[in-house]
Amino acid sequence: MEKTAEKTNRPDMTVEIAGVTLQNPVMTASGTFGSGMEYEDFLDLNRLGAVVTKGVANHPWEGNPTPRVAEVYGGMLNAIGLQNPGVDVFIERDLAFLKEKDTKIIVNVVGKTVEDYLEVVERLSEEDAVAMLEINVSCPNVKEGAIAFGQDAKALSDITGRIRRVSKKPIIIKLSPNVTDIVLLAKAAEDAGADALSMINTITGMKIDPESRRFVLANKTGGLSGPAVKPVAVRMVYQCAQAVKIPIIGMGGIANAQDAAEFLLAGASAVAIGCMHFHEPDTALQVVDGLEDYLVRQKLSSVRELIGAVRE
Amino acid sequence: MNQKKKKIRAIVRKSERIAENIFSMELFTEEPLSVRPGQFVGLYPDGEDKLLLRPISICEYRKETGILRLVYRVQGGGTKEFSGWKEGKETAFLGILGNGYPVEEIAEKAGGETGSVLLFGGGIGIPPLLALARELSAKTKVTTVLGYKTEETFLLHEFEQYGPVFTATEDGSCGTKGTVLDAVRENGISGDVLCACGPTPMLRAVKHFAEGRDCYLSLEERMACGIGACLACVCKTTDIDAHSHVHNARVCVEGPVFAADRVEI
């Protein structure tokens, strides 16, 4: 009895994305968290709203040459190039591991052609454990596919529509910030049938070592993430939330509950933690706990009251 | 043996400059650690502008005192900050990371007491070999060849307690002028198994020099997570790797120590 009473005093942390109820709005950002296995020493995966996996292709991908990462002020650049073992190994190993956990599984899908994406989407559509698919059309680090679909409204609309027709799971389109007007892309994805949006993917950047006069990354350019990108991400979430009706998963440099609250206030229905896991491996969990405390302090009974509730 | 990775609280007990840009830091940890030679820790700068861990190899760990010794080179803003840390400074590092050298296997392959292991250390690759020399010297004969830029050597005398030590310097101011392999040729040094840690050209040369003998190389690569999730620090492997099923092993988890014939460098 006591326990129930205590529980009802705590704020309601659940949110809903495309008909899927998450126990809280905190996810991991694709590419920073593997499939969660490596982070088990640091945090209880059962307490996360969702685990968003590293990108999965139809075949294994080698990724880019090294160095693949570089630190920059308040963040980092990465050009991993979507190294992954392919969907077969993913289902056998990673999904088998994740499905034992009490969290929602969102699989990030990558491809070089539309057909590549469709193949992975079809395979994962048959897996009951998969809650949603996040379509990565915004990785700045691979030459073919990926971002080519995410920077052009027509191409984005086309791939979204085709995936929507074959997917038995809700699809989240992950948007690139490397565009003139992200709202146009957000609307294009919504109109083509996207069930949700996630933003932002990394911002293309570059670092040069003045001593050696060389590019620091073998790929020359890499995606910027970390606290340095957060104001850009919050602004983009806000703009898109004004323009679309589908839910938005906000991310970009979230380090703590205050940062997460910013994204929710800007209009995100959930948030994802990425780069900061490299600084503090249990950041996502700290955000879950911190957000609950924040709601208590703000005298809110549900985290959903925060969504888009920024005051003019 | 596989202890949980975590943030481990530590206090700086001693920090000193031991050569140009080379610093030795002793960290005390309350909790006992399980450490193999060649493993490393992730040390974080305090500045909020710097997010990533600095992977630093463990020079020595003494369970009886709880002292973990790191010898590192000041290379950028993060390591520069570490060099300014004073006794009493509190921090928390990520550890213990990486696989380390398989000491038993190396000693056995060398033939135990009747065999010998040849250690090659170059520059900031030297520190992790100290613990390796110590552990191996209890099981087999150890000869060490250390390469420095100049006569401003470091850790040299500490290696001498575990077996013969030869040096090579770029400018010839101490030992053989040239590389560690020049020192091997000049002094007619031999060994049944080879272990090396240092710059890639040196590792490449040692791998070539091994000629069929068992050889273990400790590699270095830019890292982000340090625990095998981000796939930044990969190296090319001859076989299909177990994690991504391509030819990329993770230096932070499957390494940093690899059998030389398993990696392409």
XYZ file of C-alpha atoms in Angstrom:
577
model
C 0.000 0.000 0.000
C 2.705 2.365 1.055
C 4.640 1.644 -2.066
C 1.664 2.479 -4.271
C 1.122 5.707 -2.436
C 4.739 6.640 -2.865
C 4.576 5.829 -6.512
C 1.538 7.958 -7.202
C 3.339 10.921 -5.674
C 6.032 10.661 -8.272
C 5.423 12.363 -11.590
C 4.275 10.349 -14.568
C 7.325 9.925 -16.776
C 5.668 8.042 -19.627
C 5.460 9.456 -23.115
C 4.001 8.113 -26.311
C 5.668 8.113 -29.698
C 3.724 6.781 -32.680
C 1.538 4.582 -30.492
C 4.494 3.178 -28.528
C 4.512 4.006 -24.827
C 7.944 4.651 -23.324
C 8.440 4.390 -19.561
C 10.288 7.699 -19.730
C 11.353 10.084 -22.487
C 15.083 9.311 -22.299
C 16.767 7.334 -25.065
C 20.304 6.759 -26.226
C 21.427 8.393 -29.461
C 22.364 6.101 -32.296
C 26.045 5.391 -32.763
C 27.162 6.409 -29.312
C 25.843 3.440 -27.411
C 26.420 0.367 -29.588
C 23.525 -1.927 -28.771
C 23.882 -1.210 -25.091
C 26.050 -4.211 -24.257
C 29.161 -2.156 -23.629
C 27.278 0.135 -21.255
C 25.824 -2.567 -19.037
C 28.664 -2.116 -16.549
C 27.622 1.502 -16.076
C 23.848 1.688 -16.128
C 20.721 -0.405 -15.876
C 19.336 -0.566 -19.407
C 15.944 -1.506 -17.953
C 15.529 2.032 -16.724
C 15.841 3.741 -20.096
C 12.895 4.849 -22.193
C 14.473 3.245 -25.234
C 17.780 2.084 -26.583
C 18.459 3.374 -30.076
C 21.038 1.126 -31.680
C 23.976 1.929 -33.878
C 23.105 1.990 -37.576
C 22.405 -1.386 -39.144
C 22.859 -2.088 -42.860
C 21.965 -5.092 -44.984
C 25.631 -6.215 -45.046
C 28.640 -5.562 -42.796
C 30.226 -2.146 -43.367
C 33.920 -1.464 -42.762
C 33.558 2.218 -41.961
C 36.169 4.906 -42.569
C 39.949 4.930 -42.090
C 41.325 6.175 -38.749
C 41.653 8.622 -37.055
C 37.898 8.655 -36.834
C 37.423 11.056 -33.931
C 38.779 14.393 -32.784
C 37.970 16.465 -29.766
C 36.931 20.070 -30.301
C 35.858 22.794 -27.904
C 32.764 21.546 -26.068
C 32.301 18.546 -28.301
C 33.815 16.183 -30.767
C 33.982 15.351 -34.430
C 33.413 11.815 -35.614
C 33.716 10.128 -38.949
C 33.214 6.488 -38.019
C 31.490 5.789 -41.319
C 28.776 3.514 -39.951
C 30.887 0.434 -39.321
C 28.409 -2.306 -38.480
C 28.093 -6.092 -38.704
C 24.978 -6.105 -40.868
C 21.406 -7.088 -40.079
C 21.971 -10.863 -39.722
C 24.527 -10.559 -36.928
C 22.515 -7.715 -35.448
C 19.396 -9.864 -35.111
C 21.285 -12.897 -33.840
C 23.430 -11.143 -31.300
C 22.404 -7.572 -30.518
C 18.655 -7.937 -30.750
C 18.783 -11.213 -28.802
C 20.614 -9.330 -26.053
C 18.331 -6.299 -26.072
C 15.029 -8.145 -26.127
C 15.739 -9.463 -22.632
C 15.696 -5.890 -21.352
C 12.695 -3.952 -20.121
C 13.145 -1.078 -22.539
C 11.938 -0.232 -26.014
C 14.219 -1.123 -28.896
C 14.613 1.356 -31.722
C 16.864 0.172 -34.522
C 18.717 2.738 -36.606
C 18.700 1.726 -40.272
C 21.335 2.736 -42.840
C 21.838 2.009 -46.503
C 23.572 3.105 -49.674
C 20.526 2.710 -51.890
C 16.796 2.774 -51.224
C 16.776 -0.979 -51.794
C 19.381 -1.433 -49.038
C 17.141 0.408 -46.602
C 14.081 -1.544 -47.683
C 15.865 -4.866 -47.194
C 16.784 -3.998 -43.597
C 13.341 -2.544 -42.875
C 11.644 -5.696 -44.181
C 13.874 -7.942 -42.075
C 13.361 -5.929 -38.912
C 9.622 -5.627 -39.516
C 9.422 -9.356 -38.768
C 11.082 -8.971 -35.370
C 8.526 -8.574 -32.590
C 11.096 -7.129 -30.195
C 11.696 -4.090 -32.396
C 9.445 -1.211 -31.347
C 10.373 1.322 -33.994
C 12.833 1.981 -36.780
C 14.908 5.111 -37.014
C 15.842 5.826 -40.600
C 19.280 7.369 -40.868
C 19.187 9.643 -43.873
C 21.550 12.125 -42.309
C 24.944 10.585 -41.583
C 27.460 13.082 -42.966
C 30.320 10.582 -43.043
C 29.508 8.163 -45.812
C 29.721 9.044 -49.460
C 26.883 6.986 -50.844
C 23.331 6.978 -49.571
C 22.543 8.211 -46.098
C 22.799 11.969 -46.261
C 22.044 12.117 -49.978
C 18.468 11.270 -49.001
C 18.360 13.710 -46.135
C 19.356 16.959 -47.782
C 16.812 17.067 -50.562
C 13.084 17.276 -49.831
C 12.090 15.279 -52.890
C 14.590 12.478 -52.223
C 13.577 12.410 -48.567
C 9.921 12.263 -49.462
C 10.564 9.420 -51.887
C 12.572 7.224 -49.518
C 10.222 7.933 -46.610
C 7.209 6.941 -48.700
C 8.816 3.750 -49.924
C 9.924 2.716 -46.461
C 6.521 3.600 -45.028
C 4.860 1.241 -47.502
C 6.981 -1.787 -46.496
C 7.548 -1.107 -42.807
C 5.339 -2.813 -40.277
C 6.914 -0.689 -37.565
C 6.562 3.024 -36.907
C 9.333 4.906 -38.681
C 11.302 7.802 -37.281
C 13.141 9.912 -39.835
C 16.410 11.254 -38.443
C 16.983 14.692 -39.878
C 20.219 16.371 -40.840
C 20.980 19.884 -39.626
C 23.193 20.381 -42.683
C 20.421 21.950 -44.722
C 19.215 25.460 -45.509
C 15.791 24.986 -43.940
C 15.213 21.937 -41.781
C 11.495 22.688 -41.576
C 11.076 21.888 -45.271
C 12.644 18.476 -44.704
C 10.576 17.870 -41.578
C 7.370 18.618 -43.489
C 8.455 16.488 -46.437
C 9.034 13.532 -44.126
C 5.718 14.054 -42.363
C 3.804 14.346 -45.618
C 5.440 11.160 -46.912
C 4.273 9.176 -43.909
C 6.943 9.464 -41.240
C 5.544 8.549 -37.828
C 8.066 10.646 -35.932
C 11.208 12.724 -36.433
C 14.488 12.688 -34.611
C 16.905 15.581 -34.713
C 19.590 16.611 -34.956
C 22.181 14.380 -36.499
C 25.701 15.813 -36.310
C 26.751 19.067 -37.937
C 29.498 18.670 -40.528
C 32.759 20.089 -39.261
C 36.501 19.994 -39.783
C 39.649 20.231 -37.697
C 43.158 20.990 -38.896
C 46.296 20.584 -36.799
C 48.275 23.768 -37.372
C 51.558 22.146 -36.268
C 51.465 19.219 -38.673
C 49.292 21.220 -41.109
C 47.202 18.108 -41.639
C 43.525 17.248 -41.309
C 42.977 15.614 -37.948
C 40.393 13.157 -39.295
C 41.338 10.736 -42.065
C 37.965 11.577 -43.610
C 38.838 15.312 -43.473
C 35.304 16.188 -42.342
C 33.341 14.738 -39.448
C 30.096 15.256 -37.586
C 30.137 17.677 -34.675
C 28.299 16.623 -31.538
C 28.338 17.504 -27.858
C 27.274 20.544 -25.833
C 28.668 22.808 -28.572
C 25.713 21.930 -30.852
C 22.937 22.118 -28.281
C 21.622 25.631 -29.023
C 21.391 24.790 -32.722
C 19.544 21.571 -31.935
C 17.080 23.255 -29.544
C 16.323 25.913 -32.145
C 15.718 23.311 -34.867
C 13.468 21.212 -32.632
C 11.460 24.312 -31.793
C 11.098 25.333 -35.448
C 10.027 21.873 -36.545
C 7.663 21.380 -33.621
C 5.827 24.515 -34.795
C 5.477 23.072 -38.282
C 4.649 19.365 -37.913
C 2.136 17.327 -35.940
C 4.187 14.146 -35.569
C 6.304 13.740 -32.429
C 9.936 14.806 -32.343
C 12.809 13.122 -30.523
C 15.286 15.856 -29.639
C 19.020 15.434 -29.272
C 22.261 17.327 -29.505
C 24.686 17.727 -26.620
C 22.332 16.825 -23.786
C 24.428 16.448 -20.644
C 21.869 16.655 -17.845
C 18.194 16.946 -16.959
C 18.154 20.710 -17.488
C 19.328 20.202 -21.062
C 16.693 17.510 -21.595
C 13.994 19.829 -20.236
C 15.051 22.478 -22.737
C 14.389 20.114 -25.619
C 11.028 19.050 -24.216
C 10.008 22.673 -23.697
C 11.046 23.395 -27.268
C 8.581 20.775 -28.425
C 10.335 17.398 -28.312
C 8.301 14.463 -26.978
C 11.422 12.558 -26.018
C 15.162 13.114 -25.913
C 18.288 11.138 -26.704
C 21.687 11.228 -25.047
C 24.713 10.685 -27.256
C 28.182 12.101 -27.046
C 28.022 12.791 -23.315
C 28.125 9.065 -22.643
C 31.779 9.299 -23.612
C 32.275 11.756 -20.789
C 30.028 10.119 -18.208
C 28.889 6.628 -19.202
C 25.706 6.750 -17.126
C 24.494 10.141 -18.378
C 21.170 8.775 -19.670
C 20.308 7.420 -16.258
C 21.291 10.659 -14.555
C 18.948 12.443 -16.951
C 16.076 10.070 -16.097
C 16.515 10.680 -12.370
C 17.221 14.369 -12.793
C 14.184 14.919 -14.955
C 11.937 13.317 -12.377
C 13.356 15.593 -9.687
C 12.939 18.558 -11.995
C 9.238 17.731 -12.484
C 8.738 17.523 -8.731
C 10.456 20.855 -8.299
C 8.363 22.397 -11.050
C 5.240 20.869 -9.465
C 4.291 19.005 -12.628
C 2.501 15.688 -12.445
C 3.528 14.451 -15.883
C 6.531 14.928 -18.098
C 4.100 15.369 -20.975
C 3.125 18.750 -19.543
C 6.555 19.963 -20.537
C 6.293 19.147 -24.212
C 6.259 22.381 -26.180
C 5.448 24.338 -23.024
C 8.070 27.019 -23.452
C 6.683 30.401 -22.399
C 6.803 33.341 -24.780
C 39.530 -11.673 -14.429
C 36.991 -9.514 -16.242
C 36.275 -6.937 -13.599
C 33.509 -4.433 -14.198
C 34.539 -1.247 -15.925
C 33.628 1.876 -14.020
C 34.649 5.315 -12.904
C 37.198 4.751 -10.153
C 37.847 7.474 -7.606
C 41.485 8.331 -7.079
C 43.712 10.856 -5.341
C 46.952 12.175 -6.782
C 49.769 11.176 -4.433
C 52.702 12.335 -6.508
C 53.211 14.116 -9.794
C 56.592 14.922 -11.278
C 58.348 15.722 -14.511
C 60.804 12.957 -15.359
C 61.980 14.076 -18.816
C 61.101 16.699 -21.386
C 57.294 16.639 -21.678
C 57.196 13.316 -19.795
C 55.404 13.170 -16.447
C 54.918 10.483 -13.830
C 51.730 10.559 -11.774
C 50.907 8.284 -8.878
C 47.231 7.815 -8.149
C 45.931 6.171 -5.002
C 42.726 4.174 -5.266
C 40.966 2.882 -2.209
C 39.542 -0.107 -3.977
C 41.885 -2.867 -5.055
C 42.292 -3.172 -8.792
C 43.056 -6.096 -11.039
C 45.578 -4.892 -13.597
C 47.535 -6.640 -16.340
C 50.590 -5.035 -17.943
C 49.553 -3.159 -21.076
C 46.102 -2.192 -19.842
C 45.144 1.464 -19.647
C 42.828 3.922 -17.948
C 40.787 6.846 -19.229
C 41.716 10.033 -17.445
C 39.450 13.065 -17.833
C 40.518 16.711 -17.797
C 38.434 18.896 -15.493
C 37.691 21.570 -18.057
C 34.118 21.301 -19.367
C 35.309 22.187 -22.846
C 37.134 18.842 -22.977
C 34.819 15.866 -22.895
C 36.807 12.864 -23.954
C 38.947 10.590 -21.865
C 42.687 10.504 -22.393
C 43.709 6.879 -22.739
C 46.880 6.466 -20.679
C 48.717 3.196 -20.270
C 49.391 1.909 -16.796
C 53.086 1.970 -15.976
C 52.761 0.025 -12.734
C 50.200 -0.947 -10.159
C 51.092 -2.105 -6.665
C 48.240 -3.765 -4.876
C 50.010 -3.516 -1.508
C 50.097 0.296 -1.644
C 47.079 0.924 -3.868
C 49.241 3.106 -6.092
C 48.574 3.205 -9.809
C 51.390 4.886 -11.682
C 50.871 6.596 -15.007
C 53.740 7.913 -17.095
C 52.509 10.069 -19.947
C 53.622 12.654 -22.438
C 52.159 16.152 -22.514
C 50.695 16.310 -25.963
C 47.765 18.713 -25.839
C 45.570 20.692 -23.499
C 44.287 17.665 -21.567
C 47.643 16.149 -20.702
C 48.982 19.631 -20.012
C 46.262 20.012 -17.403
C 47.188 16.640 -15.842
C 50.810 17.743 -15.527
C 49.627 20.580 -13.307
C 47.691 18.356 -10.921
C 49.114 18.502 -7.397
C 49.257 16.012 -4.559
C 45.813 15.685 -2.992
C 43.919 16.409 -6.214
C 40.842 14.187 -6.514
C 39.763 12.657 -9.790
C 37.940 9.638 -11.204
C 39.249 7.614 -14.104
C 37.566 5.057 -16.308
C 39.075 1.649 -15.837
C 40.506 -0.788 -16.109
C 40.495 -0.767 -19.918
C 41.891 -2.976 -22.669
C 43.232 -6.501 -22.701
C 46.906 -6.118 -21.729
C 49.763 -8.501 -22.439
C 49.050 -12.207 -21.843
C 51.986 -12.693 -19.462
C 51.574 -16.450 -18.889
C 51.216 -17.140 -22.586
C 54.262 -15.039 -23.443
C 56.436 -16.722 -20.820
C 55.285 -20.144 -21.909
C 55.923 -19.446 -25.590
C 59.351 -18.134 -24.705
C 60.152 -21.465 -23.074
C 59.931 -20.391 -19.449
C 63.130 -20.175 -17.395
C 65.344 -21.372 -20.218
C 63.885 -18.962 -22.773
C 63.912 -15.237 -23.177
C 61.627 -12.350 -24.071
C 62.805 -9.253 -25.852
C 60.932 -6.044 -25.048
C 60.975 -3.047 -27.373
C 59.822 0.313 -26.099
C 59.834 3.533 -28.074
C 59.205 6.953 -26.526
C 55.917 7.114 -24.678
C 55.454 3.405 -25.505
C 58.050 2.613 -22.855
C 56.007 2.975 -19.614
C 53.633 -0.024 -19.943
C 56.600 -2.311 -20.527
C 57.891 -1.707 -17.009
C 55.161 -3.791 -15.374
C 55.529 -6.343 -18.148
C 59.283 -6.614 -17.522
C 58.630 -7.094 -13.830
C 56.039 -9.824 -14.268
C 57.917 -11.640 -17.008
C 61.224 -11.535 -15.143
C 59.738 -13.882 -12.536
C 59.100 -16.473 -15.237
C 61.702 -16.036 -17.956
C 64.747 -14.028 -18.992
C 63.942 -10.468 -20.043
C 66.016 -8.180 -22.223
C 64.793 -4.658 -22.889
C 65.650 -2.285 -25.707
C 64.467 1.276 -25.233
C 64.388 3.987 -27.869
C 64.544 7.673 -26.945
C 64.951 10.896 -28.862
C 67.908 12.116 -26.820
C 69.971 11.272 -23.770
C 67.140 12.632 -21.640
C 65.962 9.113 -20.898
C 63.257 8.041 -18.445
C 62.475 4.826 -16.532
C 65.744 3.400 -17.863
C 67.211 2.483 -14.486
C 63.953 0.982 -13.307
C 64.106 -1.532 -16.133
C 67.630 -2.573 -15.148
C 66.362 -4.471 -12.102
C 64.579 -6.944 -14.392
C 67.375 -7.777 -16.844
C 69.818 -6.297 -19.337
C 68.730 -2.986 -20.904
C 70.014 -1.485 -24.149
C 69.202 1.941 -25.500
C 69.027 3.653 -28.842
C 68.712 7.396 -29.363
C 67.910 9.345 -32.479
C 70.855 11.659 -31.933
C 73.242 8.986 -30.652
C 73.702 10.751 -27.328
C 72.919 7.587 -25.356
C 73.497 4.005 -26.524
C 73.248 3.128 -30.189
C 72.607 5.964 -32.621
C 69.486 4.998 -34.520
C 66.513 2.767 -33.827
C 65.885 -0.016 -31.328
C 66.610 -2.515 -34.096
C 69.958 -0.824 -34.751
C 70.684 -1.463 -31.060
C 69.706 -5.126 -31.475
C 72.096 -5.568 -34.393
C 74.913 -3.639 -32.774
C 74.718 -5.653 -29.564
C 73.773 -9.042 -30.991
C 70.641 -9.224 -28.839
C 68.213 -12.096 -29.277
C 64.946 -13.307 -27.798
C 62.455 -16.127 -28.279
C 59.352 -13.937 -28.037
C 59.078 -10.226 -28.809
C 56.837 -7.579 -27.223
C 56.714 -4.001 -28.406
C 55.017 -0.728 -27.617
C 55.793 2.523 -29.376
C 55.313 4.478 -32.579
C 53.853 2.647 -35.570
C 57.066 2.654 -37.681
C 58.827 0.919 -34.783
C 56.034 -1.634 -34.396
C 56.125 -2.310 -38.111
C 59.888 -2.854 -37.990
C 59.640 -5.149 -34.958
C 56.897 -7.167 -36.616
C 59.117 -7.609 -39.672
C 62.127 -8.451 -37.480
C 60.140 -11.124 -35.606
C 60.258 -13.414 -38.660
C 57.991 -16.176 -37.465
C 58.698 -15.718 -33.754
C 55.746 -14.913 -31.519
C 55.388 -11.179 -31.323
C 52.944 -8.955 -29.416
C 52.329 -5.339 -30.320
C 50.528 -2.693 -28.318
C 48.718 -0.283 -30.637
C 47.516 3.248 -30.185
C 44.523 4.930 -31.801
C 42.289 7.939 -31.201
C 39.442 6.924 -28.900
C 36.124 8.320 -27.775
C 34.320 5.881 -25.455
C 37.187 3.577 -24.429
C 34.788 0.667 -23.880
C 34.070 -0.655 -27.362
C 30.839 1.133 -28.223
C 31.761 3.977 -30.554
C 34.038 2.083 -32.969
C 36.460 4.987 -33.322
C 39.698 3.220 -32.403
C 39.792 0.325 -34.814
C 42.812 -1.333 -36.386
C 43.017 -3.509 -39.464
C 43.005 -7.218 -38.719
C 43.942 -10.137 -40.938
C 40.879 -12.122 -39.863
C 37.228 -11.120 -39.795
C 36.723 -9.448 -36.428
C 34.221 -10.841 -33.968
C 32.381 -7.590 -33.296
C 31.628 -5.987 -36.660
C 32.420 -8.962 -38.909
C 34.718 -6.908 -41.112
C 38.484 -6.547 -40.563
C 38.432 -4.005 -37.788
C 39.258 -4.893 -34.207
C 38.616 -2.364 -31.464
C 41.916 -1.218 -29.966
C 40.181 -0.320 -26.679
C 38.621 -3.748 -26.118
C 40.248 -6.441 -28.272
C 43.516 -4.521 -27.854
C 45.601 -2.549 -27.319
C 47.825 -5.662 -27.347
C 47.566 -7.861 -30.417
C 49.531 -10.827 -31.705
C 51.535 -9.215 -34.510
C 50.307 -11.651 -37.167
C 46.685 -10.702 -36.374
C 47.025 -7.034 -37.316
C 47.998 -5.122 -40.413
C 50.008 -2.073 -39.503
